[in-house]
Short mmCIF file of C-alpha atoms and ligand atoms in Angstrom, two decimals:
data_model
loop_
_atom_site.label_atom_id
_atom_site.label_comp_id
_atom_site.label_asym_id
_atom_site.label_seq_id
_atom_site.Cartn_x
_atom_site.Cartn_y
_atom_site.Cartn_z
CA UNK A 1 -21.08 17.72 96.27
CA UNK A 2 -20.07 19.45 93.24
CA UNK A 3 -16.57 19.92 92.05
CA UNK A 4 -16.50 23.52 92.40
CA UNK A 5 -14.85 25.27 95.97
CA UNK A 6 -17.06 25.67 98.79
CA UNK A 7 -17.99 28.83 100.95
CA UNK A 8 -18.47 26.83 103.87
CA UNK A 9 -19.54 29.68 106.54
CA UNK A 10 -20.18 33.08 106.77
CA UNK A 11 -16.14 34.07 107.52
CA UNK A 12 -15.59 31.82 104.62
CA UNK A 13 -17.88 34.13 102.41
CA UNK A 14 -16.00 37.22 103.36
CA UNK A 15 -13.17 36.27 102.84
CA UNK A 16 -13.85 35.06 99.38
CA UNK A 17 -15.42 38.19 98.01
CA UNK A 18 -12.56 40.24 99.95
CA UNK A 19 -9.64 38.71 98.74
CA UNK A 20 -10.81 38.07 95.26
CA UNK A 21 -11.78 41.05 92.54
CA UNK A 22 -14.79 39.00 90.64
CA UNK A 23 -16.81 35.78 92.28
CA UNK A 24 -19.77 33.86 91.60
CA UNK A 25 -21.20 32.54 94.18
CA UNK A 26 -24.03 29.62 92.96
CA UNK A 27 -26.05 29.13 96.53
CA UNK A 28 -27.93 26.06 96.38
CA UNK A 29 -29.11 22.65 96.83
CA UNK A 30 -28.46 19.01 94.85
CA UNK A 31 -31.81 19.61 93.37
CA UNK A 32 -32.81 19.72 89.38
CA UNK A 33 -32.53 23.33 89.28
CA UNK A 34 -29.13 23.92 90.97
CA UNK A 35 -27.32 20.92 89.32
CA UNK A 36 -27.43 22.45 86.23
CA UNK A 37 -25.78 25.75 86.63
CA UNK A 38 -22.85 24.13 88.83
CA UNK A 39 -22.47 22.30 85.94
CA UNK A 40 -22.33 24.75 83.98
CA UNK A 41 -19.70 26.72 86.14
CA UNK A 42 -17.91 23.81 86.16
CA UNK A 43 -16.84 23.89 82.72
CA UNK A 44 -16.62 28.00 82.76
CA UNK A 45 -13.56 27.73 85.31
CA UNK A 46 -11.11 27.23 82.81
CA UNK A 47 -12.53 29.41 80.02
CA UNK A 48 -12.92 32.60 82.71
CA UNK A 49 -9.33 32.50 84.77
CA UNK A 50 -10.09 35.67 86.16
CA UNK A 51 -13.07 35.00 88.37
CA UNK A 52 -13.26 32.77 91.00
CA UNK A 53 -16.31 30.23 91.12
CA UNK A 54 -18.03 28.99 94.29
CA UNK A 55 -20.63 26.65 95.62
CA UNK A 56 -22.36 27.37 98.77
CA UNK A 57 -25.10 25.03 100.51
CA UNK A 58 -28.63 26.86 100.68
CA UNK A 59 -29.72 25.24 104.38
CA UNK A 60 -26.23 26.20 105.92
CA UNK A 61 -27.13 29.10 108.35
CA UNK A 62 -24.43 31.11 107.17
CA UNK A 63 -26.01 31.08 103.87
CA UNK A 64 -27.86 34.20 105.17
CA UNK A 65 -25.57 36.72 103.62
CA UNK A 66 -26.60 35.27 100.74
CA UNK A 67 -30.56 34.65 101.33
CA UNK A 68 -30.85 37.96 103.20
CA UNK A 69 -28.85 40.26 100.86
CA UNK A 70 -31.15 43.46 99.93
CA UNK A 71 -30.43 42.25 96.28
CA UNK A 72 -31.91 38.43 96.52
CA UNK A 73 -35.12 39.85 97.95
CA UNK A 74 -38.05 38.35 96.28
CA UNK A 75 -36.09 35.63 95.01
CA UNK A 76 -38.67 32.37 95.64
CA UNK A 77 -36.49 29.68 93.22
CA UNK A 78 -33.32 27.95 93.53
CA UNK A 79 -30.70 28.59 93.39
CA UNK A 80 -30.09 31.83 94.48
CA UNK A 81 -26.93 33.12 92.12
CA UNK A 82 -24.81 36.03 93.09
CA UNK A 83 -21.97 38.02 91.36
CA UNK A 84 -19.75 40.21 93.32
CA UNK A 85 -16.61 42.73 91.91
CA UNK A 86 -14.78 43.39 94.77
CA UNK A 87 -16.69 42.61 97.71
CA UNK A 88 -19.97 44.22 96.22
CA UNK A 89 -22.84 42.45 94.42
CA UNK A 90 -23.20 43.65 90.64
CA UNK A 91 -25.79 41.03 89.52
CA UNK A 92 -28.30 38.53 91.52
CA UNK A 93 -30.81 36.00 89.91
CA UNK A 94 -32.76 32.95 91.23
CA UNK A 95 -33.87 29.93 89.46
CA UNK A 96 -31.87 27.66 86.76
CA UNK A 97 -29.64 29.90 84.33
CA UNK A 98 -27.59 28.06 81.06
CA UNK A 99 -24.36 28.16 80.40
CA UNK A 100 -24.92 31.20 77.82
CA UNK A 101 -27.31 33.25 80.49
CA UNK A 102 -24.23 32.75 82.95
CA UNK A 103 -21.60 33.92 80.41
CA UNK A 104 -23.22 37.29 79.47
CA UNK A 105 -23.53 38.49 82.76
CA UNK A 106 -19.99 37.46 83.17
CA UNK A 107 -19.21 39.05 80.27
CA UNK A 108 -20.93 42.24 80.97
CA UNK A 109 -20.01 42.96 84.42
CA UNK A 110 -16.43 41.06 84.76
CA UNK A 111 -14.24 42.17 81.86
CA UNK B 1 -13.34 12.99 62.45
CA UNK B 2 -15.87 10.68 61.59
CA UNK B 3 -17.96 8.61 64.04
CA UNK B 4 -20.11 5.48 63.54
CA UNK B 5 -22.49 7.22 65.39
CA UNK B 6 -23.59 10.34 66.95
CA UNK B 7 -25.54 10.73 69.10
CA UNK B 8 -27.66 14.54 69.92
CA UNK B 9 -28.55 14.23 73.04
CA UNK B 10 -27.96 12.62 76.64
CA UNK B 11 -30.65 11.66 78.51
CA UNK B 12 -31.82 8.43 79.57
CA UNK B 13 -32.44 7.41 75.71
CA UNK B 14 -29.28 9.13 74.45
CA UNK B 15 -26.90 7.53 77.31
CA UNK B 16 -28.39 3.99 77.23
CA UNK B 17 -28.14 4.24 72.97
CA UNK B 18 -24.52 5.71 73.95
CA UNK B 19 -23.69 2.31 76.32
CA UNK B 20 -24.86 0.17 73.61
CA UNK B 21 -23.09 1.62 70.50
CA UNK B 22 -19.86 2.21 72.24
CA UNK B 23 -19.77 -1.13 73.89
CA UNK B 24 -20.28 -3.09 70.09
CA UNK B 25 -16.73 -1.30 69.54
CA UNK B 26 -18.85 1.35 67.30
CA UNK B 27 -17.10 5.30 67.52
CA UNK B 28 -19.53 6.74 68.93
CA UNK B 29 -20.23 10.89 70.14
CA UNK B 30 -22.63 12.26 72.38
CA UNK B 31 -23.88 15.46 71.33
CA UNK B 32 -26.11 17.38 74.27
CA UNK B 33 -26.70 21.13 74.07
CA UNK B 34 -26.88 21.33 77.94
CA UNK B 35 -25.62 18.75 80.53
CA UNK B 36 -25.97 15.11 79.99
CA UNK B 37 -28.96 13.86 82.13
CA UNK B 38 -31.93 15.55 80.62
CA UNK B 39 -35.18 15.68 82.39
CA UNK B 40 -33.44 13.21 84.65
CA UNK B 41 -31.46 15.93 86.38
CA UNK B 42 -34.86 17.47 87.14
CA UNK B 43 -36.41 14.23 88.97
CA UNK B 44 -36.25 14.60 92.69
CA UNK B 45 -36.37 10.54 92.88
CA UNK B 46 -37.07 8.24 90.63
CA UNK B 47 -38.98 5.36 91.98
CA UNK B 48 -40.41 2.81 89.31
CA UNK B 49 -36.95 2.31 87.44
CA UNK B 50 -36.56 -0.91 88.00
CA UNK B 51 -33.54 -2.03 90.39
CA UNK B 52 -33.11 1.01 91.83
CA UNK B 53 -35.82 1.11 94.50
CA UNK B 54 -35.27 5.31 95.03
CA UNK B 55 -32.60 6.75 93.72
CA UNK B 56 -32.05 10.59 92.77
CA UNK B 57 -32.59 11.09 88.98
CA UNK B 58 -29.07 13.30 89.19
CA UNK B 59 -27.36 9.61 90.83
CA UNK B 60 -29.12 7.90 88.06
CA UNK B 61 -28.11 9.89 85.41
CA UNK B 62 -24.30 10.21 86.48
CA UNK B 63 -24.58 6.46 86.54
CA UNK B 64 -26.18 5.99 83.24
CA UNK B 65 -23.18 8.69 82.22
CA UNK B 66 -19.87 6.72 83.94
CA UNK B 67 -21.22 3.49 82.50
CA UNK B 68 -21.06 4.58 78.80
CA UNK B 69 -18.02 6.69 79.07
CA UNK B 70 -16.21 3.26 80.21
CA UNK B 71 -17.15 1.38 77.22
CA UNK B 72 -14.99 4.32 75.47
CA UNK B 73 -18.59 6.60 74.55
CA UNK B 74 -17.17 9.70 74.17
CA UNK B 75 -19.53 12.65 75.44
CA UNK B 76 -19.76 16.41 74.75
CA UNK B 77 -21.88 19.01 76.88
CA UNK B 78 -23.24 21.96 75.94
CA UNK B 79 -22.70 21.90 72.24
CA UNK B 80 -24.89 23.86 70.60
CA UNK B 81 -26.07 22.84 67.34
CA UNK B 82 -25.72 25.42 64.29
CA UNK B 83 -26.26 22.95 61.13
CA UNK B 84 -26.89 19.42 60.45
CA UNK B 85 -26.89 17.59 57.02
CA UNK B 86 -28.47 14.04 57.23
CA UNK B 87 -28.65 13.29 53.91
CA UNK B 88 -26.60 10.68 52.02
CA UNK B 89 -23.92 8.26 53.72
CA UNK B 90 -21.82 10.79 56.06
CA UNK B 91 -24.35 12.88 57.92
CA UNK B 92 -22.71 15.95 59.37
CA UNK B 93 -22.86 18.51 62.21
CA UNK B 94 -21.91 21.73 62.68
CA UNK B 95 -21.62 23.70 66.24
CA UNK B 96 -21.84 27.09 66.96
CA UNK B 97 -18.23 27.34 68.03
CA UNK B 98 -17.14 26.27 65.01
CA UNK B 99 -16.34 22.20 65.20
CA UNK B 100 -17.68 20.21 62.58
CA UNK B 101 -18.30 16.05 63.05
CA UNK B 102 -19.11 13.74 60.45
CA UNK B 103 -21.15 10.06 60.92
CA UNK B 104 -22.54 7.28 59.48
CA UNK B 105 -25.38 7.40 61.01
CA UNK B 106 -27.66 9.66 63.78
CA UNK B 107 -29.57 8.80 67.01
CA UNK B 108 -31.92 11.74 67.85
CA UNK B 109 -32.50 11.50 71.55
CA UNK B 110 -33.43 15.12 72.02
CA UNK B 111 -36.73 14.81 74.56
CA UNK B 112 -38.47 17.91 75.54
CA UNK B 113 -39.15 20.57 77.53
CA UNK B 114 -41.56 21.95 80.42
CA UNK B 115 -44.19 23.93 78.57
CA UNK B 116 -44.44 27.55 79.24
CA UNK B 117 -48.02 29.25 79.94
CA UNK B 118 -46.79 32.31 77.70
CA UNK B 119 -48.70 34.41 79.36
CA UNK B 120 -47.54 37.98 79.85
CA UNK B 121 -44.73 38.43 82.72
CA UNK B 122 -44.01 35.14 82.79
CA UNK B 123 -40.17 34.96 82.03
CA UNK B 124 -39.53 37.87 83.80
CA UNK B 125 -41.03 36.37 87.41
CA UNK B 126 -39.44 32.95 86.75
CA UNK B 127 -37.88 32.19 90.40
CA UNK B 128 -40.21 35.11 91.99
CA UNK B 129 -43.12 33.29 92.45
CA UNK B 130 -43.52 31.71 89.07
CA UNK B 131 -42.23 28.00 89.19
CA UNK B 132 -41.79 24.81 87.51
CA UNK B 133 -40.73 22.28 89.80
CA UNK B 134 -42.48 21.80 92.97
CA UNK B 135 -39.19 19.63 95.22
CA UNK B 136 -37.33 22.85 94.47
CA UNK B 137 -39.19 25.19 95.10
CA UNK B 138 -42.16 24.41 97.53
CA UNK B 139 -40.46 25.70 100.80
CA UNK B 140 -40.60 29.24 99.47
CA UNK B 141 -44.37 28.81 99.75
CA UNK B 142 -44.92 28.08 103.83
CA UNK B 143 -47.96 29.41 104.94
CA UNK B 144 -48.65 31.23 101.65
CA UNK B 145 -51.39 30.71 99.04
CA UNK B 146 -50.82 29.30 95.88
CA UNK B 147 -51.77 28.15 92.41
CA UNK B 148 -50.89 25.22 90.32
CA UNK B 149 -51.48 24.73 86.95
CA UNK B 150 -52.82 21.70 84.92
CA UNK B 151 -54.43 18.97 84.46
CA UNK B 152 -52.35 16.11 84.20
CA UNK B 153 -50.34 13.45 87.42
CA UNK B 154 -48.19 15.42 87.59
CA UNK B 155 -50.12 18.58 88.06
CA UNK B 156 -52.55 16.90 90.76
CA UNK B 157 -49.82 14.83 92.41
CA UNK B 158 -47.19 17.71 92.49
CA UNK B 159 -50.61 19.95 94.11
CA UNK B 160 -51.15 17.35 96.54
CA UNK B 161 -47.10 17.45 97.78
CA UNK B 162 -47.24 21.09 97.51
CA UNK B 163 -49.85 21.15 100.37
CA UNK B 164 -46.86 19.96 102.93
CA UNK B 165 -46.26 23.78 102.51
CA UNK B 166 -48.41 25.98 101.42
CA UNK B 167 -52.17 27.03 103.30
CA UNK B 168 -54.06 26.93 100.22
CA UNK B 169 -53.31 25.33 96.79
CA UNK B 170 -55.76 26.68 93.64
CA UNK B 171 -55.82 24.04 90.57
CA UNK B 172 -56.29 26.21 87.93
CA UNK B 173 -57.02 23.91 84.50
CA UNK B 174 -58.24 24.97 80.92
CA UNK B 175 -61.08 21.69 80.63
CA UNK B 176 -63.31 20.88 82.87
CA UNK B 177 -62.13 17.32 83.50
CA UNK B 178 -58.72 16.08 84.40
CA UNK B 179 -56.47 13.89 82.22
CA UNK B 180 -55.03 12.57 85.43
CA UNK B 181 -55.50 8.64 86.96
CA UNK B 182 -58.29 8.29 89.04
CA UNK B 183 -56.42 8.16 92.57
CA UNK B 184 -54.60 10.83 91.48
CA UNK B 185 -58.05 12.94 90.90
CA UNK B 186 -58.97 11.84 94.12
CA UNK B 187 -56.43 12.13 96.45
CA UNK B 188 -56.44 16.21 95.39
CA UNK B 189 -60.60 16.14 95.67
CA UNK B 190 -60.28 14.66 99.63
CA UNK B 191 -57.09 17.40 100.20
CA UNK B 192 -59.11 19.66 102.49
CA UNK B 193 -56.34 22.59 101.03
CA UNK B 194 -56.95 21.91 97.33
CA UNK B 195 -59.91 23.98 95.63
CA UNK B 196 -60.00 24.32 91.81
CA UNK B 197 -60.78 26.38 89.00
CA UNK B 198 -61.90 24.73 85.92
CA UNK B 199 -62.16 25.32 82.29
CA UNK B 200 -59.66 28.71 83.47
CA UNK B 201 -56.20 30.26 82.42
CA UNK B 202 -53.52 32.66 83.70
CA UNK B 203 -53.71 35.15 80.93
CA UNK B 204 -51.44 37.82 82.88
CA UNK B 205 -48.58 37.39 85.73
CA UNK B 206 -48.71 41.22 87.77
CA UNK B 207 -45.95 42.17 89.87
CA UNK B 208 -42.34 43.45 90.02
CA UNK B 209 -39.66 42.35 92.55
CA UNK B 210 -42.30 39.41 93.34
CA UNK B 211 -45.31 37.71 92.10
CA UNK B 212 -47.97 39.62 93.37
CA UNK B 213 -51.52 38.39 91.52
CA UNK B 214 -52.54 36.52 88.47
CA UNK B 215 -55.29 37.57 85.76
CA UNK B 216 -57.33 34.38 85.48
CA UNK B 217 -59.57 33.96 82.07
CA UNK B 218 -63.18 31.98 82.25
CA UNK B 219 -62.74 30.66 79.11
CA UNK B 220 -66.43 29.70 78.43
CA UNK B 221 -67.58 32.96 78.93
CA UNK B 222 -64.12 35.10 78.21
CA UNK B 223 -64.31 36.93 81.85
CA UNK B 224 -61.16 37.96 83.41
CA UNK B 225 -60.50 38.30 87.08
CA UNK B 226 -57.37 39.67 88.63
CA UNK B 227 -56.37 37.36 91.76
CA UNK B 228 -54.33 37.44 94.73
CA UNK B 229 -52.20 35.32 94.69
CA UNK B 230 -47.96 34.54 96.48
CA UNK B 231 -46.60 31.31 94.12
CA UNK B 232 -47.56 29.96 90.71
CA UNK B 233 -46.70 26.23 90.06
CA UNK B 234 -46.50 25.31 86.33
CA UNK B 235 -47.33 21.33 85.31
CA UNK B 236 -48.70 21.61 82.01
CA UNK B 237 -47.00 18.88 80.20
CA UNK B 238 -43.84 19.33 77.63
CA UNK B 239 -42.94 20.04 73.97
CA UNK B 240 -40.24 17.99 72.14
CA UNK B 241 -36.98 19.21 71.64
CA UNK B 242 -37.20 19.04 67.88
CA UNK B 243 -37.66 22.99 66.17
CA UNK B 244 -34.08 22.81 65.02
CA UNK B 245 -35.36 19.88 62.97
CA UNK B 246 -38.06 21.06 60.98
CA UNK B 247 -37.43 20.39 57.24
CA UNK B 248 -34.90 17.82 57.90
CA UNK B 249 -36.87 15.40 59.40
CA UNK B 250 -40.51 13.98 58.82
CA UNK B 251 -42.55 15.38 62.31
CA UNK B 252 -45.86 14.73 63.45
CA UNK B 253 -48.72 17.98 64.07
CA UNK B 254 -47.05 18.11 67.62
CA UNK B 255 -43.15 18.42 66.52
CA UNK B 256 -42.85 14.85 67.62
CA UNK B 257 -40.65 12.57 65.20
CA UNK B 258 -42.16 9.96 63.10
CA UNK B 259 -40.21 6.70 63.47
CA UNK B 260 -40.85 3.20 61.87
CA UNK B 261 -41.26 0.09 63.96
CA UNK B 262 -37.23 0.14 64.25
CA UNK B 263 -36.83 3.20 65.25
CA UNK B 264 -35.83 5.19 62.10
CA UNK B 265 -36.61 8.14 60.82
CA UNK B 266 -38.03 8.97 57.07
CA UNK B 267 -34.00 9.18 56.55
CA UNK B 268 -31.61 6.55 56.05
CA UNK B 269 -29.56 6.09 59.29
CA UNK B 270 -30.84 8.02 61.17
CA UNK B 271 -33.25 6.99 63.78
CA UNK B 272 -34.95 8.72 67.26
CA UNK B 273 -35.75 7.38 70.56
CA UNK B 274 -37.14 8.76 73.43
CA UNK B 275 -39.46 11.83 74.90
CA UNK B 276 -38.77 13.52 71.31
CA UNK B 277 -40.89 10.62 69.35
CA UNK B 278 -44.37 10.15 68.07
CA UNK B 279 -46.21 8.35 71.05
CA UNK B 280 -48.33 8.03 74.55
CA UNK B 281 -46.10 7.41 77.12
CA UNK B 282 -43.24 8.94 78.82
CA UNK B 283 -41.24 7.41 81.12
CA UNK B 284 -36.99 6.87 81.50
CA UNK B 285 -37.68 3.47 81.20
CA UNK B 286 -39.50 3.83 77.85
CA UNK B 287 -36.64 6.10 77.01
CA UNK B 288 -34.35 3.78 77.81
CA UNK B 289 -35.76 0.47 75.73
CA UNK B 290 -35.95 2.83 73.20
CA UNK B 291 -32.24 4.20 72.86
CA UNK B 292 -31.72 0.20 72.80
CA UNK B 293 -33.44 -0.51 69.79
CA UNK B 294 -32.22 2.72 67.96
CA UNK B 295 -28.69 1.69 69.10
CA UNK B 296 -29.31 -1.83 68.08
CA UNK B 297 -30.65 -0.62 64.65
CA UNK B 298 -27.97 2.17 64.10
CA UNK B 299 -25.24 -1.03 64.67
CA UNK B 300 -27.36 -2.76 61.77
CA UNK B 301 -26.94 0.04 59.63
CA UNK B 302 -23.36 0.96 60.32
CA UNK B 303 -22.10 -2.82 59.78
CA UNK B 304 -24.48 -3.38 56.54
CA UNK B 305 -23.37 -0.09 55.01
C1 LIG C 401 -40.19 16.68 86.98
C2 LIG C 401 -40.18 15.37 86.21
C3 LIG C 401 -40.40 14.18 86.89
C4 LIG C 401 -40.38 12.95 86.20
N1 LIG C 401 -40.54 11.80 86.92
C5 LIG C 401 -40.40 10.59 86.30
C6 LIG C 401 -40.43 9.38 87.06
O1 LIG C 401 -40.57 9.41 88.30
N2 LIG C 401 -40.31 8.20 86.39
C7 LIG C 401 -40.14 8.14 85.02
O2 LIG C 401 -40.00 7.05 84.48
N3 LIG C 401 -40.11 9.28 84.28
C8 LIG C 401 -40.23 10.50 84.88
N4 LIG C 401 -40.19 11.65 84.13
C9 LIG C 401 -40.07 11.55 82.65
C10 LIG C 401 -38.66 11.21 82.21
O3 LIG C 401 -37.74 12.07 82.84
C11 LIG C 401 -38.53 11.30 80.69
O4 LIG C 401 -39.46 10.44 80.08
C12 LIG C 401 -37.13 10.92 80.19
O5 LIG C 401 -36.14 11.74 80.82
C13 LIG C 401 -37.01 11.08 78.68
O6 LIG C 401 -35.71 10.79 78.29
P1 LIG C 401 -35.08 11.32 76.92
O7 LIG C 401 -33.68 10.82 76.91
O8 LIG C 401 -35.97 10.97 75.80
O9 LIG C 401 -35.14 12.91 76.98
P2 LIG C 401 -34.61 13.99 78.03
O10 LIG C 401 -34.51 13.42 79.37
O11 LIG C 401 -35.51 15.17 77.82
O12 LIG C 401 -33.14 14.34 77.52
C14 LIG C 401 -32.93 15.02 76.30
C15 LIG C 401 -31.53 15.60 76.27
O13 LIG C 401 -31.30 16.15 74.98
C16 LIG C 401 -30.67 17.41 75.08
N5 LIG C 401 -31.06 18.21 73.89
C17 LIG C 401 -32.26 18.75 73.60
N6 LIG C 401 -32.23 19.42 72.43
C18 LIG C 401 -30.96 19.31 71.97
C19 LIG C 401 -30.28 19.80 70.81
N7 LIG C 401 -30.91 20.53 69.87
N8 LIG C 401 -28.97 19.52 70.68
C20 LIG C 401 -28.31 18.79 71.60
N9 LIG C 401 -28.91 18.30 72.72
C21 LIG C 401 -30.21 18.55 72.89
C22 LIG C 401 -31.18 17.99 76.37
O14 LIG C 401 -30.24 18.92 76.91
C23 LIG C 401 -31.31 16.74 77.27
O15 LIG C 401 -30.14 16.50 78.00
C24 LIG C 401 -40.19 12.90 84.78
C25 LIG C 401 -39.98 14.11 84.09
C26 LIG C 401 -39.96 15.34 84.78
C27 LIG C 401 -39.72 16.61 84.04
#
């Protein structure tokens, strides 16, 4: 597993985006596309203190209020990434994002 | 601070040039714009490296990783490149955030990339419907109709695996052969869910929230067809990582570096192994005998100079 914290369930998940003002939430597999943005988010914990970075694994049931939010819909590539400022989603993308394509959206919607 | 050597980048042929260099006592510095692992990272399993009878390319690139970090390799991810100055006896490199190294001498180990189509849309339905790796993707595609692209193994054997999923699979291919090994070519000919469209391209991807149809170009004859169509699976082979090294380094017609027998470059110390290098094959092992002998021949250098 990654080194990032886990949303482990679907309580989990609310609670996270309730009790936090700005999350990423990476949902994913171990697969080539997803290992690269944990990474990623990995090293952008310490450089963004205010937001709170999460894992969450993609065949978990729960992962539903991620894979069925209205804004993930016609995502078809892991890993499904989602932004929320408190308790709402301001950004979704799917598929492999760099470091740099992580930090602007950071940038623009968490400052 | 000056190394002995540095290293820009750390795949396979970066990390095993990193294990050697750092473990002959020589300061060494792993440069990689990204994460260490390279096209490693995207390898569902690796099967023919020797030793390892399946292993994830991810576990096999975190072990490649640990095992030159312990010989004291020190290792730097996403650093992105801004200037580099290999001329003369300390080469040196600049990054975009502002630190500057200095070396006696430079392993390029920078691989390459997937190649894009470039047709229109593309980008913008990357991860809705338009794909480039079939283990990550392929369960998005149950039931549904798709298209891969290429010509090459892994076009047809990635077509063949995508078949576990999807109802119909379309090669679509720009000659009208296929570059592929024989029981490659045939295993997709006898998949009863594998048609194919020769001497074609996607010239247009159509659709907003999703992939929705493809325009598909005859190229003989120049006609264009719009087609139906849910997924779109891109194999079409990869460019080396080497634009940022245009006028600093000798390169071949295709951006690939031209190396000597040793593994150097047309400049002194520095040398290039790997996917980024003038030749036929591809594979991590080839990548990895290669960062040996640069390695070995960057040591050379370093202790004659
Ligand atoms: C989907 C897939 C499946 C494969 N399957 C197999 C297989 O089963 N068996 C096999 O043997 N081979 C396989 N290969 C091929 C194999 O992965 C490559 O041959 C091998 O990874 C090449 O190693 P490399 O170190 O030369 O380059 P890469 O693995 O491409 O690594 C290059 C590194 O350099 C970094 N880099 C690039 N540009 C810069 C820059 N300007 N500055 C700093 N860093 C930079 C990159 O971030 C990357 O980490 C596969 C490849 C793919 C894509």
């Amino acid at each position: 597993m990654t080194n990032l914290s886990h949303v482990m369930s679907a309580d989990d998940h609310k609670k996270v985006i309730e009790q936090n003002e700005n999350v990423m939430i990476c949902c994913g597999r171990m697969g080539p596309m997803c290992i690269p943005v944990y990474g990623a988010m990995e090293e952008l914990e310490s450089e963004y203190q205010n937001i709170k970075f999460y894992d969450m694994e993609f065949d978990t049931p729960d992962a539903r209020v991620i894979r069925n939010a209205p804004e993930c819909n016609g995502f078809m590539g892991l890993p499904f990434v989602v932004y929320y400022k408190n308790g709402k989603i301001v950004h979704a993308s799917s598929s492999i994002l760099s470091k740099d394509q992580i930090k602007s959206v950071l940038d623009k919607h968490f400052q | 601070m000056l190394y002995d050597v540095i290293i820009i980048g750390g795949g396979p042929a970066g990390l095993t040039a990193g294990i050697y260099t750092s473990r002959s006592k020589l300061k060494t510095l792993i440069l990689d714009q990204g994460m260490p692992g390279g096209q490693l990272i995207l390898t569902h399993e690796i099967a023919n490296y020797p030793g390892a009878e399946s292993l994830s390319g991810y576990m096999l690139a975190s072990k490649m990783l640990q095992q030159a970090k312990s010989f004291g390799c020190e290792v730097k991810s996403n650093a992105k490149i801004k200037d580099l100055h290999l001329q003369g006896s300390i080469k040196k490199i600049s990054l975009e955030n502002g630190d500057v190294f200095e070396s006696k001498s430079i392993i390029i180990a920078t691989g390459g990339i997937s190649r894009e189509i470039g047709a229109s849309n593309e980008k913008e339905l990357k991860g809705r419907g338009v794909s480039y790796c079939a283990t990550c993707d392929g369960d998005f595609f149950q039931d549904k109709n798709i298209i891969a692209v290429g010509g090459g193994n892994s076009a047809l054997e990635e077509a063949v695996s995508l078949t576990k999923y999807a109802s119909s699979v379309t090669i679509v291919h720009m000659l009208d052969n296929f570059q592929a090994f024989d029981y490659a070519v045939k295993e997709a000919k006898e998949n009863p869910k594998i048609n194919f469209v020769m001497e074609s391209r996607i010239t247009k991807f159509i659709g907003n929230e999703r992939l929705e149809a493809v325009e598909i170009e005859h190229i003989p004859t120049g006609e264009k067809r719009e087609q139906k169509i849910d997924g779109v699976f891109v194999f079409i082979g990869y460019v080396p990582n080497t634009k940022f090294l245009e006028g600093k380094v000798a390169l071949n017609e295709r951006g690939e570096i031209k190396v000597t027998r040793d593994l150097e470059t047309n400049i002194e110390g520095v040398f290039a192994a790997g996917d980024s290098i003038e030749k036929k094959y591809r594979q991590v092992t080839i990548a990895t005998g290669e960062g040996t002998i640069a390695a070995l021949s960057a040591a050379e250098f370093v202790h004659r100079n």
